[in-house]
XYZ file of C-alpha atoms in Angstrom:
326
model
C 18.567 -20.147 -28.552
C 18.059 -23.283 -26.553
C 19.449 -23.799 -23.098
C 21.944 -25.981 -23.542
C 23.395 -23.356 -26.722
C 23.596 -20.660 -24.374
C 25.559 -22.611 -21.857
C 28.075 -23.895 -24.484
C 28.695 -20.445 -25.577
C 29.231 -19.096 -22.602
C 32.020 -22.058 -21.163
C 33.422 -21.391 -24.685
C 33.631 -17.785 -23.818
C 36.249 -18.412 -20.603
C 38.134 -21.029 -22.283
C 38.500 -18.263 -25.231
C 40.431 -15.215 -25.517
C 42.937 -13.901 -28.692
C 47.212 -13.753 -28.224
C 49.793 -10.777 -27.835
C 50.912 -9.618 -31.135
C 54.101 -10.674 -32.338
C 55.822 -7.421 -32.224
C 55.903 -7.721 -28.403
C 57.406 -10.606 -27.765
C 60.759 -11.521 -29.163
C 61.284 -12.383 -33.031
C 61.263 -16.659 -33.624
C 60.410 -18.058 -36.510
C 59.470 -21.287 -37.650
C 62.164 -23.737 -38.707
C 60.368 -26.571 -41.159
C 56.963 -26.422 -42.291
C 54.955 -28.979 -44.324
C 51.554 -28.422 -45.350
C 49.721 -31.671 -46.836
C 46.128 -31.884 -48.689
C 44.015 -33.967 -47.130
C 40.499 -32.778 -48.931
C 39.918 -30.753 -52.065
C 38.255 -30.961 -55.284
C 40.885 -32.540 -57.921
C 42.766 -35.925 -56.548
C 46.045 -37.861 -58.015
C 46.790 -41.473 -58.324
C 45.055 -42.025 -54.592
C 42.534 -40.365 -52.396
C 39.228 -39.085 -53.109
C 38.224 -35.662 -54.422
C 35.134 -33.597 -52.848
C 34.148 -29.932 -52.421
C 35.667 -29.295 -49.098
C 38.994 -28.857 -47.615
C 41.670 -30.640 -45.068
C 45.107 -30.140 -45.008
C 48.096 -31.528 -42.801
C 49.778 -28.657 -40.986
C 53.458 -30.011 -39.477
C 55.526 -27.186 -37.991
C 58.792 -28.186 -35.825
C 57.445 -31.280 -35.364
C 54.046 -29.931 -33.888
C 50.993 -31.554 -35.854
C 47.511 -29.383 -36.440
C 44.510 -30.491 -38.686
C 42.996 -27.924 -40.282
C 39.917 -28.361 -41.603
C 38.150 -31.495 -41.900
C 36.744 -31.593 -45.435
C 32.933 -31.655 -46.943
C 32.240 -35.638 -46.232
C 32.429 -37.642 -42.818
C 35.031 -40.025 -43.737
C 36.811 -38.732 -46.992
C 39.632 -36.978 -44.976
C 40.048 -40.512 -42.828
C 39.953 -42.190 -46.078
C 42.604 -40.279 -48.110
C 44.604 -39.870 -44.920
C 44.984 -43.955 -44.949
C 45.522 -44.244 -48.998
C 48.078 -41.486 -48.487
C 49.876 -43.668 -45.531
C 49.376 -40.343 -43.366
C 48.642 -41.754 -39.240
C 46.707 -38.787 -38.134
C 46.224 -40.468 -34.451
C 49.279 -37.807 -33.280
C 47.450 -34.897 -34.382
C 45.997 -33.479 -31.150
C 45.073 -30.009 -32.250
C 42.038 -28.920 -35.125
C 41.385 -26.440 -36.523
C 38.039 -25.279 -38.132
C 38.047 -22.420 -40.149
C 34.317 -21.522 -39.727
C 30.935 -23.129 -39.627
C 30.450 -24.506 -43.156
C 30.239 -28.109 -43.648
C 32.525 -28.168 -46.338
C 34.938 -27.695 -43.486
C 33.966 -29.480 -40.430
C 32.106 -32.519 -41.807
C 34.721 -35.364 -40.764
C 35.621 -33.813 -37.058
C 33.376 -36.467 -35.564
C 34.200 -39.242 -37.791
C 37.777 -38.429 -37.815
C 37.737 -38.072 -33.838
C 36.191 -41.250 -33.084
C 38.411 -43.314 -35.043
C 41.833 -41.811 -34.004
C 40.456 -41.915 -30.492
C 40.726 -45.962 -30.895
C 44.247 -45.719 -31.150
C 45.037 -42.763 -28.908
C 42.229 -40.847 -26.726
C 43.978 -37.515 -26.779
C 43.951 -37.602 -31.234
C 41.871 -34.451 -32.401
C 41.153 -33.373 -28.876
C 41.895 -29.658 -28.674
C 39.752 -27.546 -31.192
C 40.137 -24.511 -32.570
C 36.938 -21.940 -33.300
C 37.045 -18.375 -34.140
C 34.226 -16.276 -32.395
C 31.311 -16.241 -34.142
C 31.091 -19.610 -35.129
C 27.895 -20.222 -32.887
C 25.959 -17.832 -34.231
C 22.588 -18.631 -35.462
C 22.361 -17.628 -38.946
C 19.192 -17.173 -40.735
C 17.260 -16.887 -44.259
C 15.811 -13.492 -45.259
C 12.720 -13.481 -43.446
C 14.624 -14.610 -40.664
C 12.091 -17.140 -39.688
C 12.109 -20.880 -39.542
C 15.080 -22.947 -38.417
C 18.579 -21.549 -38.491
C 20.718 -22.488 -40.629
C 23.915 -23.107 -38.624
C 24.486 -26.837 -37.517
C 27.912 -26.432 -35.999
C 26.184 -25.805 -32.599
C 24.976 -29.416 -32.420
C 28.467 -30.459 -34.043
C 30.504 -29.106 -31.106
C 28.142 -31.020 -28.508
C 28.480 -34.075 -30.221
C 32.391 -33.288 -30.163
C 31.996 -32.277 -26.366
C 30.561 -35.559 -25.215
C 33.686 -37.830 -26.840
C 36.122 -35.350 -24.184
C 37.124 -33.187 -26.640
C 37.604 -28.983 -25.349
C 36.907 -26.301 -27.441
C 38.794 -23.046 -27.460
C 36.952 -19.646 -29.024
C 39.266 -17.267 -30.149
C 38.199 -13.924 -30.327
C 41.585 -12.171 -31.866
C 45.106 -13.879 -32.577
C 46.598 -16.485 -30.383
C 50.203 -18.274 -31.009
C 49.281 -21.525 -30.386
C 53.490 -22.676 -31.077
C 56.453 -20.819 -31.638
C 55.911 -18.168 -34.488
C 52.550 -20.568 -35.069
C 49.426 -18.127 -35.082
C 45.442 -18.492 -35.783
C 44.240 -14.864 -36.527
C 40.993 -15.734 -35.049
C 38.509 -13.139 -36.679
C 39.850 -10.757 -38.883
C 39.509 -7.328 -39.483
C 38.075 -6.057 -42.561
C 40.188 -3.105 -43.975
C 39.259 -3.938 -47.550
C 36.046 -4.260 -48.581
C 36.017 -8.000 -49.780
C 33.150 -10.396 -50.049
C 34.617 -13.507 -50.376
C 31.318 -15.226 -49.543
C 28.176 -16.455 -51.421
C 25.458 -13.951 -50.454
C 21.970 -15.706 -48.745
C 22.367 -15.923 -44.841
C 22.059 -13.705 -42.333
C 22.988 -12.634 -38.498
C 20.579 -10.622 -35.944
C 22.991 -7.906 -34.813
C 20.693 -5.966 -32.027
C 17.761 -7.830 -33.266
C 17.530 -6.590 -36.960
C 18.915 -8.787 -39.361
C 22.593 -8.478 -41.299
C 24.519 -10.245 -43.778
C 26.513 -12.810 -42.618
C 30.255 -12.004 -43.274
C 31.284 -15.017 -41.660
C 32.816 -12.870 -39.291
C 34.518 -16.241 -37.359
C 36.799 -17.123 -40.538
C 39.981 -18.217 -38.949
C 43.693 -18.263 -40.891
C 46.759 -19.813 -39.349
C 49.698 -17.763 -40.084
C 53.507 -19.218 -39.727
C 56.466 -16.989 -39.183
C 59.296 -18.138 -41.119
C 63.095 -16.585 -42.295
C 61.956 -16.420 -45.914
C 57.959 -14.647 -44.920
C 55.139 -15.449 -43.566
C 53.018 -18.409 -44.309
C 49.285 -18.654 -44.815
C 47.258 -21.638 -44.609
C 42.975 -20.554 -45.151
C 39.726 -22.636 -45.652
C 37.931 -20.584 -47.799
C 39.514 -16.912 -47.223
C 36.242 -15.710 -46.513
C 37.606 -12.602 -44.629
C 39.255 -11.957 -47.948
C 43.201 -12.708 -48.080
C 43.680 -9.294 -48.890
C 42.403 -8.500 -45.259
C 43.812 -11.851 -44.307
C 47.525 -10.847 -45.271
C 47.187 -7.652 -43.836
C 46.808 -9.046 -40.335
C 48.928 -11.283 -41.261
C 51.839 -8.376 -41.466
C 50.516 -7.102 -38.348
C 50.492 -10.261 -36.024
C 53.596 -11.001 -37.160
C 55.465 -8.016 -38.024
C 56.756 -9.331 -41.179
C 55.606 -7.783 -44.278
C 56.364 -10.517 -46.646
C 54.328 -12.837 -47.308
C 55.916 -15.890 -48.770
C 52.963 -18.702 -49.244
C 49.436 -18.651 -49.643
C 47.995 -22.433 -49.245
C 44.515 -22.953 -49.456
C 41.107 -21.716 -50.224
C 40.556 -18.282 -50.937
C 37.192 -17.779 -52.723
C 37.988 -16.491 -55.656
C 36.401 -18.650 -58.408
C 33.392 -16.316 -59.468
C 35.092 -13.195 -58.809
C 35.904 -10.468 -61.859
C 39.126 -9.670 -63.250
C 39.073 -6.660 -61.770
C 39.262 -8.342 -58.358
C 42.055 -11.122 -58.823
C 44.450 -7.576 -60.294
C 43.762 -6.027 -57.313
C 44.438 -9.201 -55.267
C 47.614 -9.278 -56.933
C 48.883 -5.909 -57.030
C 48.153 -6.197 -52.677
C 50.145 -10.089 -52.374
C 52.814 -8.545 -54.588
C 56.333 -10.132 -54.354
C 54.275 -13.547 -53.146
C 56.376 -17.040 -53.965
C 54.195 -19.223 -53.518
C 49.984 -19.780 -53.964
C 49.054 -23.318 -53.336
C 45.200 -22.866 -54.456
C 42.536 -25.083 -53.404
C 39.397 -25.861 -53.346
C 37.310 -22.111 -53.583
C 40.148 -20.517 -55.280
C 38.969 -21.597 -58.408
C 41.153 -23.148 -61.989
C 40.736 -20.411 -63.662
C 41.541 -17.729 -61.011
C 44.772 -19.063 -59.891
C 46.038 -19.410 -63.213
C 45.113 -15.559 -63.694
C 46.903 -15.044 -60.344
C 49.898 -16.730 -61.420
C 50.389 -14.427 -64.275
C 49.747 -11.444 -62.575
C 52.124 -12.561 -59.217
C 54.929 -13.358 -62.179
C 55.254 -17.451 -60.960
C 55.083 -20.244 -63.055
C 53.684 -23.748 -63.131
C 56.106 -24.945 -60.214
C 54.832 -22.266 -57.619
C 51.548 -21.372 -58.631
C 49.674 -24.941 -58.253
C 46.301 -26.269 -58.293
C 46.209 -28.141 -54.978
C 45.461 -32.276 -55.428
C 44.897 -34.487 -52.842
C 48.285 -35.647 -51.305
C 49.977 -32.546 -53.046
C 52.353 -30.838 -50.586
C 53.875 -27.689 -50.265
C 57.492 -27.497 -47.737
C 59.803 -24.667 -46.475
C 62.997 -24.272 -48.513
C 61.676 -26.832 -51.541
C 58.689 -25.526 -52.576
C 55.126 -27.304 -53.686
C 55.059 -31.129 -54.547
C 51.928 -31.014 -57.227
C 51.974 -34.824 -57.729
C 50.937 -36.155 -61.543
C 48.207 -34.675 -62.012
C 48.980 -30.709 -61.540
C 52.756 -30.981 -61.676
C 55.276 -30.250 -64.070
C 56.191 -31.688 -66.822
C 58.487 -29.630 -68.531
């Protein structure tokens, strides 16, 4: 690893460091939420579609990117079709290392810097996110470029914080940093790997990060991809926040090539859920499956579009495209 890796690491280290649980500190919930795509595959009237994901978090009037889509400037782009000034966002989130996710942070940085220097300037990272990862023969170059990303993101002033378990970042506003892996999902394409004590492992993507919201009517979960699996994703979930319901699912959650076997079982486990707000990984054909196995229906089981919304106490806004007609 070269020097100036092993440095980085090791400042993001300190800065790092995972949250209490919920269930000891006093209860608080979450009062509005709005979640807003900003990158994902299928687009309405405006924006641009892509394989990646973005999506507005607002919570209580608190702002947080999450994600920052597959492209350098489609999440900048569809922001400004979409009327959406992202230049009061000062906290990102990336999920993990995948471009699909962290493509526009520099882009989007540098231009909302113009019109205020502290816009994007607190990031988010699960631990694990530096970690070279490798090909079979683990030789050759690694394959992880989000190393060089967070230096370039360094040098415009921007901090980095490493979470190695769950931090509340706002009131009853939580990233699970990485989570443990009670069920044995692999909600990840197969092909890279990690040197664990020098001998080479599958990468599990062990860094996938979730941001869970406490709310009266259940807990709210916003993922990339959902590489931990959202069965193992909900479960810590319950346990940061003490709540066993589980009210939304928003996001990716890596589903598209998986059997039916799988999405039953992912069912029978997010039983009694209200909402799934599927993007980007989820896959068409999977959340439709999910939706008649969770018992919803076409106005809370939803394709995500871009500029499709989903709010506490009114549900998902599909837009044209994925919305209901009936």
């Amino acid at each position: 690893m070269r020097r100036w890796m092993v440095l980085l690491v090791a400042a993001l280290t300190v800065l790092g460091g995972g949250g209490a649980r919920a269930a000891e500190s006093p209860a608080h919930t979450a009062q509005s939420v709005k979640v807003t795509t900003l990158s994902t595959m299928l687009t309405d009237y405006v924006g641009l579609g892509e394989w990646g994901y973005s999506a507005l978090i607002e919570i209580d009037g608190r702002r947080i990117l999450f994600d920052t889509g597959g492209n350098p400037d489609v999440v900048l782009k569809n922001a400004e079709a979409l009327k959406i000034d992202l230049s009061t966002v000062e906290d990102v989130v990336i999920s993990h290392f995948h471009d699909d996710h962290t493509s526009g942070l520099i882009t989007l940085r540098k231009a909302l810097m113009a019109k205020n220097p502290s816009a994007l300037s607190h990031l988010y990272v699960g631990e694990g996110i530096f970690e070279p990862r490798f090909s079979k023969d683990g030789k050759g170059e690694t394959e992880n470029g989000f190393p060089a990303l967070a230096r370039a993101y360094l040098d415009t002033g921007g901090r980095i914080q490493q979470l190695s378990g769950p931090a509340e970042i706002a009131t009853g506003v939580w990233l699970t940093g990485p989570v443990p892996r009670g069920h044995a999902e692999t909600n990840w394409n197969p092909g890279l790997f990690v040197k664990t004590g020098g001998q080479l492992s599958p990468d599990t993507l062990r860094e996938d990060t979730s941001l869970v919201i406490e709310t009266a009517q259940g807990v709210v979960i916003v993922t990339g991809c959902g590489h931990a699996g959202i069965m193992n994703i909900a479960d810590d979930a319950k346990a940061i926040t003490g709540d066993a319901r589980i009210h939304a699912v928003i996001g990716g959650i890596h589903l598209f090539g998986k059997p039916d076997a799988v999405l039953v079982e992912t069912a029978g486990r997010l039983k009694g859920l209200a909402y799934l707000f599927a993007a980007h990984c989820t896959g068409i054909e999977a959340t439709f499956r999910l939706r008649e196995l969770l018992g919803l229906n076409r106005k809370t089981a939803v394709v995500a579009a871009v500029g499709s919304s989903f709010t506490l106490g009114q549900g998902i806004e599909a837009g044209h495209i994925a919305g209901w007609a009936g």
